[in-house]
PDB file of C-alpha atoms in Angstrom:
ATOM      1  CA  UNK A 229      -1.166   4.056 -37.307  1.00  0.00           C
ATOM      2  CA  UNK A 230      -2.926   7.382 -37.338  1.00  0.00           C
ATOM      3  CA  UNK A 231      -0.884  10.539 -37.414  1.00  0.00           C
ATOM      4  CA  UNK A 232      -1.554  11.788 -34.109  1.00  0.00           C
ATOM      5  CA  UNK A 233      -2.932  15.556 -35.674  1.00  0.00           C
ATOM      6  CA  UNK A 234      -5.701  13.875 -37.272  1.00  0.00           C
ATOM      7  CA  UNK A 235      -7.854  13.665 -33.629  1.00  0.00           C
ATOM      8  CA  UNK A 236      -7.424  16.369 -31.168  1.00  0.00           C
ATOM      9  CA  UNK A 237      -6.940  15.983 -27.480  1.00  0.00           C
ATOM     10  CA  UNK A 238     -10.457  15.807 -26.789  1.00  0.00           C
ATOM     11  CA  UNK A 239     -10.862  12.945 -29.072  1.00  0.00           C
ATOM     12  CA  UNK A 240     -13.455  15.057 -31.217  1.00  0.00           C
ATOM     13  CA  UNK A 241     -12.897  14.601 -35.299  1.00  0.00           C
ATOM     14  CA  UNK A 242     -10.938  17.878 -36.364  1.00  0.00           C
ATOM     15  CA  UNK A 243     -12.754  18.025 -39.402  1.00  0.00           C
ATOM     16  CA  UNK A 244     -16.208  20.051 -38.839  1.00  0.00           C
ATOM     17  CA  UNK A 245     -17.426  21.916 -41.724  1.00  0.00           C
ATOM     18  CA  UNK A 246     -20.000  20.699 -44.190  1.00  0.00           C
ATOM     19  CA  UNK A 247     -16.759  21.005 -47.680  1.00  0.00           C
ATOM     20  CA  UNK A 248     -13.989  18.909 -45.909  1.00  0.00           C
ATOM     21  CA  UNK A 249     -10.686  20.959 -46.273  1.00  0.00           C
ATOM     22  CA  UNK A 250      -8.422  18.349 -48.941  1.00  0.00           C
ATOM     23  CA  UNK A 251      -4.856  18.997 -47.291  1.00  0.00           C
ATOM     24  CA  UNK A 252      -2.732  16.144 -46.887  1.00  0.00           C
ATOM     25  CA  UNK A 253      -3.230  14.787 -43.940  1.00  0.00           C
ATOM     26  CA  UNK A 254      -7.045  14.200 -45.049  1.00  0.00           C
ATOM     27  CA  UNK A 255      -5.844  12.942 -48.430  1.00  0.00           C
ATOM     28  CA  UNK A 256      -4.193  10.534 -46.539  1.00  0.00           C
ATOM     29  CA  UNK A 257      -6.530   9.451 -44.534  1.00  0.00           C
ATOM     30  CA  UNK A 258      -8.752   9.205 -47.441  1.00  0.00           C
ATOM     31  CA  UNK A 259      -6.361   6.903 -49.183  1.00  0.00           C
ATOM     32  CA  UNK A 260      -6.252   4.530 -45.808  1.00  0.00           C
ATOM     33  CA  UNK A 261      -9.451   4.574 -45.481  1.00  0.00           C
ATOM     34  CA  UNK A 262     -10.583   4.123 -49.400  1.00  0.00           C
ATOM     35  CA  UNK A 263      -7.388   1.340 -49.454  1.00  0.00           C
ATOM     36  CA  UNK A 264      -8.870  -0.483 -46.003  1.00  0.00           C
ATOM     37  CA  UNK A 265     -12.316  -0.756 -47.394  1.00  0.00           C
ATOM     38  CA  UNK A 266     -11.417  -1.907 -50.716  1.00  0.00           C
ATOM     39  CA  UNK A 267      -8.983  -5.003 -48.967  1.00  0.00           C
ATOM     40  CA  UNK A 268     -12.022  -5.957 -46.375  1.00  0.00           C
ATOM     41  CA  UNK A 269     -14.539  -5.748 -49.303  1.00  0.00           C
ATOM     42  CA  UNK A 270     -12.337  -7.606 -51.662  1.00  0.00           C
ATOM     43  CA  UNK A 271     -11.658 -10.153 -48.583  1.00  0.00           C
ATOM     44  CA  UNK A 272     -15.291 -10.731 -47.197  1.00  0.00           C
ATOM     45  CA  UNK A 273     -17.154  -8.405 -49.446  1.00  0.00           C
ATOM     46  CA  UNK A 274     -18.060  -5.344 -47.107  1.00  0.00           C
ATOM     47  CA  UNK A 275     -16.514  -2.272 -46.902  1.00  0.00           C
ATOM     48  CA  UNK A 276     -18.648   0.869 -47.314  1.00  0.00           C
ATOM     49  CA  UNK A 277     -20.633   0.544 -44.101  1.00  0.00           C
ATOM     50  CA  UNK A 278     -18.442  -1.278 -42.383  1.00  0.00           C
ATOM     51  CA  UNK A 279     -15.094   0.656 -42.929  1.00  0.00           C
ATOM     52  CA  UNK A 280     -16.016   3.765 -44.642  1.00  0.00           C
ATOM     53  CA  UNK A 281     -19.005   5.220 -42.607  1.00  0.00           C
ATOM     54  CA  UNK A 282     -17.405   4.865 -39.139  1.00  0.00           C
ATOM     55  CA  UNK A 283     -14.416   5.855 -40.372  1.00  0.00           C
ATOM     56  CA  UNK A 284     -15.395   9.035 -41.646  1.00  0.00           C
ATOM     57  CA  UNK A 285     -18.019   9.854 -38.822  1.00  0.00           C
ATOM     58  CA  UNK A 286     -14.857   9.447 -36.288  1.00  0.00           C
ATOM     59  CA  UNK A 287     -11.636  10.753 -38.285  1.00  0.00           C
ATOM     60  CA  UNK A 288     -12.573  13.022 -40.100  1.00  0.00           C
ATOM     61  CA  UNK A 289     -15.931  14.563 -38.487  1.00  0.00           C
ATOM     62  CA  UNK A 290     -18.481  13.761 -41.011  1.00  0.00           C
ATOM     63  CA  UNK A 291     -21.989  13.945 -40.228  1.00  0.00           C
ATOM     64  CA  UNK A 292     -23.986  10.126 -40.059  1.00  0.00           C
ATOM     65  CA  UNK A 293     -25.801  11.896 -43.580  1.00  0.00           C
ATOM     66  CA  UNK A 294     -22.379  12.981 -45.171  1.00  0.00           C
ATOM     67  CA  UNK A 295     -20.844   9.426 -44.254  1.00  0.00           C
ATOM     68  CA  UNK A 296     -23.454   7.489 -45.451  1.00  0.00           C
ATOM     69  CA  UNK A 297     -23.230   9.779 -48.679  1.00  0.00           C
ATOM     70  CA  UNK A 298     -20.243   9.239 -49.288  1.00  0.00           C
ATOM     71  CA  UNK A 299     -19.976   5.653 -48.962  1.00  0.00           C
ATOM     72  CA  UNK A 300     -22.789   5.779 -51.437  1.00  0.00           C
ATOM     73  CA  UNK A 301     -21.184   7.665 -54.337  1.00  0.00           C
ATOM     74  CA  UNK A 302     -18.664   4.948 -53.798  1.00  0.00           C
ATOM     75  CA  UNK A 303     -20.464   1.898 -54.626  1.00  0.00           C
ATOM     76  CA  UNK A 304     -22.139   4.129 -57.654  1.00  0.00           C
ATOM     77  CA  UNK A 305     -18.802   4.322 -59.144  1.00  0.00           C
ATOM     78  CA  UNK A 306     -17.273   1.057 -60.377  1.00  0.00           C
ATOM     79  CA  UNK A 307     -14.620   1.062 -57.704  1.00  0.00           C
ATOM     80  CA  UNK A 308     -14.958  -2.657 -57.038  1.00  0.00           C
ATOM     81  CA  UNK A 309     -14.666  -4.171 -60.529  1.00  0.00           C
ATOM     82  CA  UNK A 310     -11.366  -5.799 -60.312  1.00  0.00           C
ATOM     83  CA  UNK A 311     -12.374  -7.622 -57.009  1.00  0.00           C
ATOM     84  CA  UNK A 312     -15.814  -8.194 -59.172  1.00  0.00           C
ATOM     85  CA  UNK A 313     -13.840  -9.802 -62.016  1.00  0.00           C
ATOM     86  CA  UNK A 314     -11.699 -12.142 -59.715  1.00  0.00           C
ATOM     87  CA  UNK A 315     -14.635 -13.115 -58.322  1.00  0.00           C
ATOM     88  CA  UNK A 316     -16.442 -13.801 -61.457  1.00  0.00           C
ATOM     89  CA  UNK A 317     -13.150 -15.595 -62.600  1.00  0.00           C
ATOM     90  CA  UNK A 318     -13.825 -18.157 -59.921  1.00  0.00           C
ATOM     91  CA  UNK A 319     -17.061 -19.040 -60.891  1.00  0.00           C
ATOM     92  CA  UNK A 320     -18.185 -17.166 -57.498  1.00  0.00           C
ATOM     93  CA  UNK A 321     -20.761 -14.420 -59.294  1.00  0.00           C
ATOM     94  CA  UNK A 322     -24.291 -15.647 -60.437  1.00  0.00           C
ATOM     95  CA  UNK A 323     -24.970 -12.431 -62.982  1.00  0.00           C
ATOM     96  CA  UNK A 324     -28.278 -12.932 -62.619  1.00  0.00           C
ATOM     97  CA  UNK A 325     -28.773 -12.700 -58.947  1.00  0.00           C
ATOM     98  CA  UNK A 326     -26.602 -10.018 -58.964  1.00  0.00           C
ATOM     99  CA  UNK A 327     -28.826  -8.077 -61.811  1.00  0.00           C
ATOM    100  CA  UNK A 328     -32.111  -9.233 -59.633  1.00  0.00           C
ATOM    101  CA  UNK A 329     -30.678  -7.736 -56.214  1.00  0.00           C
ATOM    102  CA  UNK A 330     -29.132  -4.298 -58.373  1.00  0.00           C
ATOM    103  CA  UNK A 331     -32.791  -3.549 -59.336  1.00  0.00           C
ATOM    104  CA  UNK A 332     -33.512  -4.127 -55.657  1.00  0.00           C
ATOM    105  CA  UNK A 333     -30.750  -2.146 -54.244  1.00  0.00           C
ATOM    106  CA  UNK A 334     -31.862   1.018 -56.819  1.00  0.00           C
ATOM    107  CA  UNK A 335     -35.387   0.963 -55.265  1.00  0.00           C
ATOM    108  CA  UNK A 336     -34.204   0.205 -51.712  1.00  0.00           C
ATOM    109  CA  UNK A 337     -31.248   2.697 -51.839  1.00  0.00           C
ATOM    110  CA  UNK A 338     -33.772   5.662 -53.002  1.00  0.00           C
ATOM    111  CA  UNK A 339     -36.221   4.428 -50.270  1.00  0.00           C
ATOM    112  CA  UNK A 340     -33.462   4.499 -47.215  1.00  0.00           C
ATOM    113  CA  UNK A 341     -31.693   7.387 -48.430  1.00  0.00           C
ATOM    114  CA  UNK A 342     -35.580   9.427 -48.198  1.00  0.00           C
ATOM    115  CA  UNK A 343     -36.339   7.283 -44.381  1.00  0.00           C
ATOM    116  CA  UNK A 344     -32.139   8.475 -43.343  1.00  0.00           C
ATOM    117  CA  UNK A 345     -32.527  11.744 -44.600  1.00  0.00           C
ATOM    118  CA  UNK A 346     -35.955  12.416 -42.196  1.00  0.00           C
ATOM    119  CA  UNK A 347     -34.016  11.372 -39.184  1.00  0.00           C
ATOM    120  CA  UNK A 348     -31.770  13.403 -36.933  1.00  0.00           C
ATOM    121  CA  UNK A 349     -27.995  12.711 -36.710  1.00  0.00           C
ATOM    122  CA  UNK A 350     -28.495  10.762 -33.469  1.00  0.00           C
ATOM    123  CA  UNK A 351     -31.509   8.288 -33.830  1.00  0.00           C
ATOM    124  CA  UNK A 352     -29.412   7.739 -37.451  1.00  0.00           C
ATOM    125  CA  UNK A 353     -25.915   6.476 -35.627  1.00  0.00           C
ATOM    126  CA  UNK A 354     -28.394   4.963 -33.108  1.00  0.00           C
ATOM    127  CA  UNK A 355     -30.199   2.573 -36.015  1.00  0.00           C
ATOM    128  CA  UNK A 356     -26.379   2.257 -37.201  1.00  0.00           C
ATOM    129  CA  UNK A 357     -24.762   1.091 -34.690  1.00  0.00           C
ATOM    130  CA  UNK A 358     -27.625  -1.252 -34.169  1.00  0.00           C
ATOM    131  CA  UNK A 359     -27.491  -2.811 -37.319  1.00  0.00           C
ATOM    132  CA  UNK A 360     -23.385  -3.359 -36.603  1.00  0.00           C
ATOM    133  CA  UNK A 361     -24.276  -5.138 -33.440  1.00  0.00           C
ATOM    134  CA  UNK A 362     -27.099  -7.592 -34.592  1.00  0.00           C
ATOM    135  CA  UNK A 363     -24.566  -8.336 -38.161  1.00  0.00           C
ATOM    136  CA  UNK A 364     -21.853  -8.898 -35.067  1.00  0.00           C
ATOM    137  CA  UNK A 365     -23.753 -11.380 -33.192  1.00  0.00           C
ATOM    138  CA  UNK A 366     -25.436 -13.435 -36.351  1.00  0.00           C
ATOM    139  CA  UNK A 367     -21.990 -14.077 -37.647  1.00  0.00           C
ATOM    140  CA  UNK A 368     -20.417 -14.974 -34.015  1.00  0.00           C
ATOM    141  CA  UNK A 369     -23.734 -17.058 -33.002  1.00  0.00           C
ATOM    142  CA  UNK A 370     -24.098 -15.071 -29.255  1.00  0.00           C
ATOM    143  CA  UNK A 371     -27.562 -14.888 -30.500  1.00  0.00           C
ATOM    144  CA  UNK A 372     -27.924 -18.983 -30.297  1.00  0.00           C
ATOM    145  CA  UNK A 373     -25.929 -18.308 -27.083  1.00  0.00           C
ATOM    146  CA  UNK A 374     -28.182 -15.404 -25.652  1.00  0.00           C
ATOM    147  CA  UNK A 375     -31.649 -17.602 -26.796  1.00  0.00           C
ATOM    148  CA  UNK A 376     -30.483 -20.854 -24.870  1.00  0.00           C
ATOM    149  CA  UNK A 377     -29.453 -18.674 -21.966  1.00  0.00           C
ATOM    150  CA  UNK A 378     -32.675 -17.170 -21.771  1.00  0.00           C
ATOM    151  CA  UNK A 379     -34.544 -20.521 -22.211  1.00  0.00           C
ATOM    152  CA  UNK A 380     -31.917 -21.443 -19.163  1.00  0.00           C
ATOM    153  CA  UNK A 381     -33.519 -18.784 -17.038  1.00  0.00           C
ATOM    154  CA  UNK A 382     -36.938 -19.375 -18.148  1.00  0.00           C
ATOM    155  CA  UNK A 383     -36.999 -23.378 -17.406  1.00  0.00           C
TER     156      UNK A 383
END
C-alpha cells in the first residue's frame, strides 16, 4: 500500500516540478514502481507502458512527455536481461526476430517520440489511454462480444 503522503487530499500527484525532488518517499516509490514493472514484464512481458507511465503520471506528477521518457531510458538500459536470459533458457527467444523488430523499434521509437513530442499533454493521455483500452478488450475478446452485439442490433 501507498504511504498515504505520497497523494494529497485532493488526489492531485504532489510531485509538480519538471527535476523530481529524490527524498525517500519518492525513492520508494521509485523502487515499487521500478520492482512492479520488472515482475509484470518478467510475468507477461509488459511493464514500461503498462506500469511505469501511469504510475508516474498519477504518483508522482509527471507530465504524459516526462513519463513516457522515462519509461524509455528504461528499456535503453539493459534492465530486463535476466528475465531475457530465462527466457532465452527456455527456448522462448527467436534472436533473430528479436534483432528484426530492435531495428524496427529504433526507427519507430525516433518516429513516435517526434509525433508525442508535437502533441499537447492532453490529446497525448487521450491517444494513451486509448491504446490501454483497445490492448484491454483484444486480450478479453469484448470486441468479438461488442461486433456480434452490434450485428444483433443490426439484423
Amino acid at each position: 500500500m501507498l504511504p498515504l503522503s505520497i497523494i494529497n487530499k485532493n488526489l492531485q500527484p504532489v510531485v509538480k516540478n519538471k527535476l523530481h525532488t529524490m527524498n525517500t518517499e519518492t525513492i520508494l516509490l521509485l523502487l515499487v514502481i521500478g520492482l512492479a514493472a520488472g515482475i509484470l514484464s518478467g510475468m507477461v512481458g509488459v511493464g514500461g507502458g503498462l506500469i511505469i507511465v501511469p504510475a508516474l503520471v498519477f504518483f508522482l506528477g509527471f507530465t504524459q512527455h516526462q513519463a513516457q521518457g522515462t519509461s524509455l531510458g528504461l528499456l535503453l538500459l539493459p534492465v530486463g536481461i535476466l528475465a531475457v536470459i530465462n527466457y532465452y533458457n527456455k527456448g522462448n527467444i527467436d534472436i533473430k526476430v528479436v534483432a528484426v523488430m530492435s531495428i524496427a523499434f529504433v526507427l519507430g521509437g525516433w518516429i513516435g517520440s517526434k509525433i508525442a513530442l508535437s502533441l499537447s499533454q492532453e490529446s497525448l493521455k487521450k491517444i494513451f489511454a486509448i491504446f490501454l483500452f483497445y490492448v484491454a478488450f483484444r486480450f478479453l475478446h469484448w470486441d468479438q462480444a461488442i461486433v456480434k452485439w452490434i450485428k444483433g442490433l443490426v439484423s
